Amino acid sequence: MITLTGVTDGATAKGEQTRELILTTALRLFREQGYGRTTMRAIANEAGVSVGNAYYYYGSKDHLMQAYYDLLQDQHRAAVEPVLAAGQAFVPRMTGVLLAWLEVAAPYHEFAGTFFKTAADPQSPLSPFSDESRPARDASVEIFRQVVDGSDLKLPADLRSELPELLWLFQMGIVLFWVHDRSDDVRRTRALITRSVPLLDRLLRLTRIPGVRGVTNDVVALIHSIKP
Amino acid sequence: MITLTGVTDGATAKGEQTRELILTTALRLFREQGYGRTTMRAIANEAGVSVGNAYYYYGSKDHLMQAYYDLLQDQHRAAVEPVLAAGQAFVPRMTGVLLAWLEVAAPYHEFAGTFFKTAADPQSPLSPFSDESRPARDASVEIFRQVVDGSDLKLPADLRSELPELLWLFQMGIVLFWVHDRSDDVRRTRALITRSVPLLDRLLRLTRIPGVRGVTNDVVALIHSIKP
DNA sequence: CGAAGAATTTGAACGTGTTCAAGACGTGGG
DNA sequence: CCCACGTCTTGAACACGTTCAAATTCTTCG
């Protein structure tokens, strides 16, 4: 592999092959037996490499989980396409996107808790708010931008431009709820989504009422003031 | 120690003394050098007991942190008294309670991330949503009940009864923000509090506008429907 | 080709949280 | 007083994530 400076940066075809082997093995074991019960030794063993080799490519066990999360996002992105192509009404668009995430993430429900455990640590590069995970976050926000842009929502411009990020935050809340949801087939999370999105829709449409507009402006101003 | 059945439950005075010694030693070390850098061996060593002995009283290192959190809540409760005695206006009451938490928790800002790391894991008994932490959560919600009850807020009865728990959730959001806040003297978190509480106040007073009342009812209904 | 240097791979070793079989201690009943 | 039993204490051992110096393999270039 050649960089722009003409200097080799070290990565070889063989190396990339090993990297991928380690990752796919790790992901398989995570899926089969959960994150906590999968040891680095088991991953290395199963992949036919040494423990140290796994650490040569992935700085920690958490970094392997991060890859797991990236995979999830790719799948979500794909699952969401028909929803975004279907119609312009905000409620089905938003509901569809959230329910699609639920479908994609379902096999990993038990393991998801562990993910959020590390995600909540601000010092971890895996935190959804960290700089390191900016690409993944941006990709996720982009989905919500499409939800808004392709919808029939009529909103003040400043609110409209903040909305995708706010919807992403909204999803984070849903996910937090989902992680703790122990009901059959995560029925409660489904109820939360199907009932809260229409509510959100009504709230957003309320912003056109004169008495409410002032509050909306303040909300937008607040968001601007606390952004880093 | 005697139970209601008249059978001794095993705890002796000596044992309770050891339990307390271990806890205070652990809390001191956490404060002095942070949670991550404090080892169970160091705690046992400093307390003059064996490692196994610490585990006899506290099931895990996390359980010691839980005690740390309980202490924090006690301090918050005390710090909040003058605020709740001062006046009836909702904004200063709520703002005061949140800022008081900031003051009490300030020395532990760096360490707080680690706490929320374990707190976000739904399988952990330390999760703020778990049954095990219900007493601590109830105590915290109780503070917000006093914020509401002693205030001049005029609200529909059903919303009013849900409000303390909602304010507790609100605080959880603030705390999540605080954990990630790296600004000097957590200026951004302070800004978030002092600006969002008046906004919250306006929102709550809006619930009396006829066009908004419907949304409020739906919100309350939603909350009821997703409670476990 | 063959040597130098870079990339990759190894596995033993470290530090950590945690467990557990064994022993020490204390107390109430005979 | 002493035995029996429950409480408390010990420290070695385990499993895990992680590190690192050394060995090996690969690439480059004279």
PDB file of C-alpha atoms in Angstrom, chain B:
ATOM      1  CA  MET B   1     -27.850  -8.506  64.928  1.00  0.00           C
ATOM      2  CA  ILE B   2     -31.313  -9.970  65.481  1.00  0.00           C
ATOM      3  CA  THR B   3     -33.955 -10.483  62.836  1.00  0.00           C
ATOM      4  CA  LEU B   4     -37.700 -10.338  63.336  1.00  0.00           C
ATOM      5  CA  THR B   5     -37.797 -14.117  63.555  1.00  0.00           C
ATOM      6  CA  GLY B   6     -35.518 -14.026  66.555  1.00  0.00           C
ATOM      7  CA  VAL B   7     -32.718 -15.813  64.699  1.00  0.00           C
ATOM      8  CA  THR B   8     -29.297 -14.234  64.493  1.00  0.00           C
ATOM      9  CA  ASP B   9     -28.480 -13.468  60.876  1.00  0.00           C
ATOM     10  CA  GLY B  10     -24.753 -13.788  61.257  1.00  0.00           C
ATOM     11  CA  ALA B  11     -23.520 -10.231  61.429  1.00  0.00           C
ATOM     12  CA  THR B  12     -21.414  -9.432  64.467  1.00  0.00           C
ATOM     13  CA  ALA B  13     -20.091  -6.162  65.793  1.00  0.00           C
ATOM     14  CA  LYS B  14     -16.577  -7.117  64.782  1.00  0.00           C
ATOM     15  CA  GLY B  15     -17.712  -7.944  61.304  1.00  0.00           C
ATOM     16  CA  GLU B  16     -19.498  -4.644  60.846  1.00  0.00           C
ATOM     17  CA  GLN B  17     -16.367  -2.875  61.981  1.00  0.00           C
ATOM     18  CA  THR B  18     -14.309  -4.648  59.321  1.00  0.00           C
ATOM     19  CA  ARG B  19     -16.937  -3.905  56.687  1.00  0.00           C
ATOM     20  CA  GLU B  20     -16.774  -0.225  57.479  1.00  0.00           C
ATOM     21  CA  LEU B  21     -12.986  -0.196  57.596  1.00  0.00           C
ATOM     22  CA  ILE B  22     -12.807  -1.695  54.128  1.00  0.00           C
ATOM     23  CA  LEU B  23     -15.351   0.726  52.748  1.00  0.00           C
ATOM     24  CA  THR B  24     -13.787   3.894  54.136  1.00  0.00           C
ATOM     25  CA  THR B  25     -10.360   2.776  52.986  1.00  0.00           C
ATOM     26  CA  ALA B  26     -11.670   2.082  49.503  1.00  0.00           C
ATOM     27  CA  LEU B  27     -13.462   5.428  49.298  1.00  0.00           C
ATOM     28  CA  ARG B  28     -10.314   7.250  50.387  1.00  0.00           C
ATOM     29  CA  LEU B  29      -8.203   5.524  47.756  1.00  0.00           C
ATOM     30  CA  PHE B  30     -10.813   6.141  45.053  1.00  0.00           C
ATOM     31  CA  ARG B  31     -10.789   9.818  45.916  1.00  0.00           C
ATOM     32  CA  GLU B  32      -6.998  10.006  46.135  1.00  0.00           C
ATOM     33  CA  GLN B  33      -6.049   8.153  43.006  1.00  0.00           C
ATOM     34  CA  GLY B  34      -9.181   7.397  41.040  1.00  0.00           C
ATOM     35  CA  TYR B  35     -11.172   4.229  40.620  1.00  0.00           C
ATOM     36  CA  GLY B  36      -9.189   2.639  37.830  1.00  0.00           C
ATOM     37  CA  ARG B  37      -5.832   3.077  39.487  1.00  0.00           C
ATOM     38  CA  THR B  38      -7.033   1.698  42.820  1.00  0.00           C
ATOM     39  CA  THR B  39      -6.584  -2.064  43.026  1.00  0.00           C
ATOM     40  CA  MET B  40      -8.401  -4.429  45.340  1.00  0.00           C
ATOM     41  CA  ARG B  41      -4.988  -5.493  46.628  1.00  0.00           C
ATOM     42  CA  ALA B  42      -4.169  -1.897  47.499  1.00  0.00           C
ATOM     43  CA  ILE B  43      -7.457  -1.488  49.349  1.00  0.00           C
ATOM     44  CA  ALA B  44      -6.944  -4.694  51.323  1.00  0.00           C
ATOM     45  CA  ASN B  45      -3.328  -3.797  52.029  1.00  0.00           C
ATOM     46  CA  GLU B  46      -4.127  -0.277  53.186  1.00  0.00           C
ATOM     47  CA  ALA B  47      -6.957  -1.553  55.374  1.00  0.00           C
ATOM     48  CA  GLY B  48      -4.733  -4.256  56.838  1.00  0.00           C
ATOM     49  CA  VAL B  49      -6.905  -7.163  55.740  1.00  0.00           C
ATOM     50  CA  SER B  50      -6.649  -9.819  53.072  1.00  0.00           C
ATOM     51  CA  VAL B  51      -8.079  -9.525  49.577  1.00  0.00           C
ATOM     52  CA  GLY B  52     -10.481 -12.346  50.229  1.00  0.00           C
ATOM     53  CA  ASN B  53     -11.799 -10.536  53.244  1.00  0.00           C
ATOM     54  CA  ALA B  54     -12.804  -7.536  51.156  1.00  0.00           C
ATOM     55  CA  TYR B  55     -14.728  -9.901  48.913  1.00  0.00           C
ATOM     56  CA  TYR B  56     -16.435 -11.425  51.922  1.00  0.00           C
ATOM     57  CA  TYR B  57     -18.150  -8.095  52.534  1.00  0.00           C
ATOM     58  CA  TYR B  58     -18.350  -6.628  49.044  1.00  0.00           C
ATOM     59  CA  GLY B  59     -19.162  -8.897  46.142  1.00  0.00           C
ATOM     60  CA  SER B  60     -17.054  -6.934  43.695  1.00  0.00           C
ATOM     61  CA  LYS B  61     -15.081  -3.759  43.182  1.00  0.00           C
ATOM     62  CA  ASP B  62     -18.200  -2.270  41.620  1.00  0.00           C
ATOM     63  CA  HIS B  63     -20.089  -2.756  44.852  1.00  0.00           C
ATOM     64  CA  LEU B  64     -17.585  -0.513  46.563  1.00  0.00           C
ATOM     65  CA  MET B  65     -18.221   2.104  43.925  1.00  0.00           C
ATOM     66  CA  GLN B  66     -21.933   1.768  44.545  1.00  0.00           C
ATOM     67  CA  ALA B  67     -21.242   2.799  48.135  1.00  0.00           C
ATOM     68  CA  TYR B  68     -19.376   5.794  46.776  1.00  0.00           C
ATOM     69  CA  TYR B  69     -22.448   6.756  44.817  1.00  0.00           C
ATOM     70  CA  ASP B  70     -24.688   6.371  47.844  1.00  0.00           C
ATOM     71  CA  LEU B  71     -22.448   8.791  49.715  1.00  0.00           C
ATOM     72  CA  LEU B  72     -22.794  11.278  46.886  1.00  0.00           C
ATOM     73  CA  GLN B  73     -26.560  11.097  47.114  1.00  0.00           C
ATOM     74  CA  ASP B  74     -26.515  11.734  50.847  1.00  0.00           C
ATOM     75  CA  GLN B  75     -24.391  14.813  50.317  1.00  0.00           C
ATOM     76  CA  HIS B  76     -26.693  16.006  47.575  1.00  0.00           C
ATOM     77  CA  ARG B  77     -29.691  15.560  49.813  1.00  0.00           C
ATOM     78  CA  ALA B  78     -28.054  17.742  52.450  1.00  0.00           C
ATOM     79  CA  ALA B  79     -26.872  20.362  49.982  1.00  0.00           C
ATOM     80  CA  VAL B  80     -30.364  20.685  48.587  1.00  0.00           C
ATOM     81  CA  GLU B  81     -32.141  21.564  51.808  1.00  0.00           C
ATOM     82  CA  PRO B  82     -31.591  25.335  51.741  1.00  0.00           C
ATOM     83  CA  VAL B  83     -32.655  25.434  48.104  1.00  0.00           C
ATOM     84  CA  LEU B  84     -35.940  23.699  48.852  1.00  0.00           C
ATOM     85  CA  ALA B  85     -36.552  25.950  51.843  1.00  0.00           C
ATOM     86  CA  ALA B  86     -35.898  29.186  49.949  1.00  0.00           C
ATOM     87  CA  GLY B  87     -38.804  29.925  47.641  1.00  0.00           C
ATOM     88  CA  GLN B  88     -41.653  28.592  45.566  1.00  0.00           C
ATOM     89  CA  ALA B  89     -40.587  29.549  42.069  1.00  0.00           C
ATOM     90  CA  PHE B  90     -39.929  26.445  40.013  1.00  0.00           C
ATOM     91  CA  VAL B  91     -36.920  27.727  38.078  1.00  0.00           C
ATOM     92  CA  PRO B  92     -34.643  28.551  41.007  1.00  0.00           C
ATOM     93  CA  ARG B  93     -35.715  25.393  42.833  1.00  0.00           C
ATOM     94  CA  MET B  94     -34.906  23.088  39.945  1.00  0.00           C
ATOM     95  CA  THR B  95     -31.773  24.986  38.929  1.00  0.00           C
ATOM     96  CA  GLY B  96     -30.557  25.000  42.511  1.00  0.00           C
ATOM     97  CA  VAL B  97     -31.014  21.266  42.876  1.00  0.00           C
ATOM     98  CA  LEU B  98     -29.110  20.536  39.681  1.00  0.00           C
ATOM     99  CA  LEU B  99     -26.286  22.983  40.427  1.00  0.00           C
ATOM    100  CA  ALA B 100     -26.007  21.537  43.934  1.00  0.00           C
ATOM    101  CA  TRP B 101     -25.414  18.131  42.406  1.00  0.00           C
ATOM    102  CA  LEU B 102     -22.680  19.632  40.261  1.00  0.00           C
ATOM    103  CA  GLU B 103     -20.978  21.041  43.341  1.00  0.00           C
ATOM    104  CA  VAL B 104     -21.175  17.808  45.283  1.00  0.00           C
ATOM    105  CA  ALA B 105     -20.000  15.678  42.406  1.00  0.00           C
ATOM    106  CA  ALA B 106     -17.241  18.039  41.223  1.00  0.00           C
ATOM    107  CA  PRO B 107     -14.339  16.291  43.009  1.00  0.00           C
ATOM    108  CA  TYR B 108     -15.271  13.054  41.302  1.00  0.00           C
ATOM    109  CA  HIS B 109     -15.698  14.347  37.773  1.00  0.00           C
ATOM    110  CA  GLU B 110     -12.851  12.331  36.320  1.00  0.00           C
ATOM    111  CA  PHE B 111     -13.920   9.204  38.112  1.00  0.00           C
ATOM    112  CA  ALA B 112     -17.579   9.652  37.260  1.00  0.00           C
ATOM    113  CA  GLY B 113     -17.051   8.292  33.768  1.00  0.00           C
ATOM    114  CA  THR B 114     -16.070   4.947  35.172  1.00  0.00           C
ATOM    115  CA  PHE B 115     -19.174   4.942  37.284  1.00  0.00           C
ATOM    116  CA  PHE B 116     -21.457   5.540  34.359  1.00  0.00           C
ATOM    117  CA  LYS B 117     -19.613   2.925  32.413  1.00  0.00           C
ATOM    118  CA  THR B 118     -20.835   0.254  34.774  1.00  0.00           C
ATOM    119  CA  ALA B 119     -24.127   2.031  35.337  1.00  0.00           C
ATOM    120  CA  ALA B 120     -25.061   1.742  31.663  1.00  0.00           C
ATOM    121  CA  ASP B 121     -24.791  -2.028  31.722  1.00  0.00           C
ATOM    122  CA  PRO B 122     -28.325  -3.335  32.203  1.00  0.00           C
ATOM    123  CA  GLN B 123     -27.032  -6.613  33.603  1.00  0.00           C
ATOM    124  CA  SER B 124     -25.202  -4.795  36.355  1.00  0.00           C
ATOM    125  CA  PRO B 125     -27.040  -4.370  39.648  1.00  0.00           C
ATOM    126  CA  LEU B 126     -25.517  -0.893  39.702  1.00  0.00           C
ATOM    127  CA  SER B 127     -27.533   0.315  36.749  1.00  0.00           C
ATOM    128  CA  PRO B 128     -29.707   3.233  37.873  1.00  0.00           C
ATOM    129  CA  PHE B 129     -32.647   1.361  36.364  1.00  0.00           C
ATOM    130  CA  SER B 130     -32.050  -1.918  38.182  1.00  0.00           C
ATOM    131  CA  ASP B 131     -34.075  -3.256  41.090  1.00  0.00           C
ATOM    132  CA  GLU B 132     -31.025  -3.240  43.326  1.00  0.00           C
ATOM    133  CA  SER B 133     -30.598   0.498  43.010  1.00  0.00           C
ATOM    134  CA  ARG B 134     -34.273   1.241  43.517  1.00  0.00           C
ATOM    135  CA  PRO B 135     -33.717   2.684  47.017  1.00  0.00           C
ATOM    136  CA  ALA B 136     -31.116   5.129  45.744  1.00  0.00           C
ATOM    137  CA  ARG B 137     -33.294   6.010  42.781  1.00  0.00           C
ATOM    138  CA  ASP B 138     -36.355   6.522  44.973  1.00  0.00           C
ATOM    139  CA  ALA B 139     -34.386   8.816  47.242  1.00  0.00           C
ATOM    140  CA  SER B 140     -33.319  10.842  44.253  1.00  0.00           C
ATOM    141  CA  VAL B 141     -36.823  11.022  42.797  1.00  0.00           C
ATOM    142  CA  GLU B 142     -38.031  12.135  46.207  1.00  0.00           C
ATOM    143  CA  ILE B 143     -35.920  15.279  45.925  1.00  0.00           C
ATOM    144  CA  PHE B 144     -37.621  16.161  42.667  1.00  0.00           C
ATOM    145  CA  ARG B 145     -41.001  15.442  44.203  1.00  0.00           C
ATOM    146  CA  GLN B 146     -40.190  18.105  46.759  1.00  0.00           C
ATOM    147  CA  VAL B 147     -39.091  20.446  43.998  1.00  0.00           C
ATOM    148  CA  VAL B 148     -42.500  20.072  42.399  1.00  0.00           C
ATOM    149  CA  ASP B 149     -44.641  19.941  45.531  1.00  0.00           C
ATOM    150  CA  GLY B 150     -43.147  23.078  47.022  1.00  0.00           C
ATOM    151  CA  SER B 151     -43.346  25.024  43.789  1.00  0.00           C
ATOM    152  CA  ASP B 152     -45.948  27.308  42.278  1.00  0.00           C
ATOM    153  CA  LEU B 153     -46.385  25.120  39.192  1.00  0.00           C
ATOM    154  CA  LYS B 154     -49.974  24.712  38.048  1.00  0.00           C
ATOM    155  CA  LEU B 155     -50.298  21.476  36.156  1.00  0.00           C
ATOM    156  CA  PRO B 156     -52.803  18.797  35.219  1.00  0.00           C
ATOM    157  CA  ALA B 157     -52.864  16.259  38.058  1.00  0.00           C
ATOM    158  CA  ASP B 158     -51.713  13.300  35.966  1.00  0.00           C
ATOM    159  CA  LEU B 159     -48.713  15.156  34.591  1.00  0.00           C
ATOM    160  CA  ARG B 160     -47.879  16.503  37.991  1.00  0.00           C
ATOM    161  CA  SER B 161     -47.670  13.046  39.496  1.00  0.00           C
ATOM    162  CA  GLU B 162     -45.365  11.824  36.733  1.00  0.00           C
ATOM    163  CA  LEU B 163     -43.212  14.925  36.832  1.00  0.00           C
ATOM    164  CA  PRO B 164     -40.775  13.954  39.602  1.00  0.00           C
ATOM    165  CA  GLU B 165     -39.689  10.870  37.710  1.00  0.00           C
ATOM    166  CA  LEU B 166     -39.422  12.861  34.515  1.00  0.00           C
ATOM    167  CA  LEU B 167     -37.246  15.439  36.257  1.00  0.00           C
ATOM    168  CA  TRP B 168     -35.078  12.616  37.523  1.00  0.00           C
ATOM    169  CA  LEU B 169     -34.678  11.450  33.932  1.00  0.00           C
ATOM    170  CA  PHE B 170     -33.912  15.033  32.986  1.00  0.00           C
ATOM    171  CA  GLN B 171     -31.147  15.032  35.565  1.00  0.00           C
ATOM    172  CA  MET B 172     -29.781  11.783  34.176  1.00  0.00           C
ATOM    173  CA  GLY B 173     -29.459  13.511  30.827  1.00  0.00           C
ATOM    174  CA  ILE B 174     -27.668  16.443  32.435  1.00  0.00           C
ATOM    175  CA  VAL B 175     -25.323  14.056  34.202  1.00  0.00           C
ATOM    176  CA  LEU B 176     -24.585  12.248  30.959  1.00  0.00           C
ATOM    177  CA  PHE B 177     -23.698  15.602  29.431  1.00  0.00           C
ATOM    178  CA  TRP B 178     -21.589  16.487  32.470  1.00  0.00           C
ATOM    179  CA  VAL B 179     -19.647  13.261  32.275  1.00  0.00           C
ATOM    180  CA  HIS B 180     -18.589  14.167  28.759  1.00  0.00           C
ATOM    181  CA  ASP B 181     -18.049  17.854  29.496  1.00  0.00           C
ATOM    182  CA  ARG B 182     -14.368  18.750  29.328  1.00  0.00           C
ATOM    183  CA  SER B 183     -14.794  22.539  29.488  1.00  0.00           C
ATOM    184  CA  ASP B 184     -13.165  24.572  32.277  1.00  0.00           C
ATOM    185  CA  ASP B 185     -15.124  24.327  35.492  1.00  0.00           C
ATOM    186  CA  VAL B 186     -17.769  22.446  33.485  1.00  0.00           C
ATOM    187  CA  ARG B 187     -18.993  25.759  32.129  1.00  0.00           C
ATOM    188  CA  ARG B 188     -21.003  24.101  29.392  1.00  0.00           C
ATOM    189  CA  THR B 189     -22.932  21.936  31.815  1.00  0.00           C
ATOM    190  CA  ARG B 190     -23.694  25.009  33.921  1.00  0.00           C
ATOM    191  CA  ALA B 191     -24.934  26.764  30.816  1.00  0.00           C
ATOM    192  CA  LEU B 192     -27.075  23.782  29.929  1.00  0.00           C
ATOM    193  CA  ILE B 193     -28.693  23.835  33.352  1.00  0.00           C
ATOM    194  CA  THR B 194     -29.284  27.558  33.689  1.00  0.00           C
ATOM    195  CA  ARG B 195     -30.703  27.779  30.166  1.00  0.00           C
ATOM    196  CA  SER B 196     -32.667  24.560  29.940  1.00  0.00           C
ATOM    197  CA  VAL B 197     -34.546  24.845  33.208  1.00  0.00           C
ATOM    198  CA  PRO B 198     -36.323  28.102  32.287  1.00  0.00           C
ATOM    199  CA  LEU B 199     -37.167  26.457  28.997  1.00  0.00           C
ATOM    200  CA  LEU B 200     -38.571  23.468  30.807  1.00  0.00           C
ATOM    201  CA  ASP B 201     -40.575  25.871  32.931  1.00  0.00           C
ATOM    202  CA  ARG B 202     -42.066  27.520  29.860  1.00  0.00           C
ATOM    203  CA  LEU B 203     -42.843  24.153  28.347  1.00  0.00           C
ATOM    204  CA  LEU B 204     -44.647  23.033  31.472  1.00  0.00           C
ATOM    205  CA  ARG B 205     -46.724  26.200  31.566  1.00  0.00           C
ATOM    206  CA  LEU B 206     -47.591  25.720  27.900  1.00  0.00           C
ATOM    207  CA  THR B 207     -49.503  22.569  28.826  1.00  0.00           C
ATOM    208  CA  ARG B 208     -52.412  24.803  29.741  1.00  0.00           C
ATOM    209  CA  ILE B 209     -52.841  26.055  26.199  1.00  0.00           C
ATOM    210  CA  PRO B 210     -55.781  24.139  24.671  1.00  0.00           C
ATOM    211  CA  GLY B 211     -53.939  23.059  21.496  1.00  0.00           C
ATOM    212  CA  VAL B 212     -51.101  21.661  23.556  1.00  0.00           C
ATOM    213  CA  ARG B 213     -53.199  19.846  26.099  1.00  0.00           C
ATOM    214  CA  GLY B 214     -53.851  16.976  23.712  1.00  0.00           C
ATOM    215  CA  VAL B 215     -50.150  16.366  23.309  1.00  0.00           C
ATOM    216  CA  THR B 216     -49.668  16.437  27.054  1.00  0.00           C
ATOM    217  CA  ASN B 217     -52.330  13.809  27.536  1.00  0.00           C
ATOM    218  CA  ASP B 218     -50.649  11.631  24.936  1.00  0.00           C
ATOM    219  CA  VAL B 219     -47.306  12.023  26.641  1.00  0.00           C
ATOM    220  CA  VAL B 220     -48.760  10.928  29.944  1.00  0.00           C
ATOM    221  CA  ALA B 221     -50.522   8.001  28.277  1.00  0.00           C
ATOM    222  CA  LEU B 222     -47.278   6.978  26.595  1.00  0.00           C
ATOM    223  CA  ILE B 223     -45.421   6.981  29.876  1.00  0.00           C
ATOM    224  CA  HIS B 224     -48.050   4.787  31.448  1.00  0.00           C
ATOM    225  CA  SER B 225     -47.989   2.346  28.558  1.00  0.00           C
ATOM    226  CA  ILE B 226     -44.257   1.681  28.632  1.00  0.00           C
ATOM    227  CA  LYS B 227     -43.799   1.380  32.357  1.00  0.00           C
ATOM    228  CA  PRO B 228     -42.875  -2.180  33.289  1.00  0.00           C
TER     229      PRO B 228
END
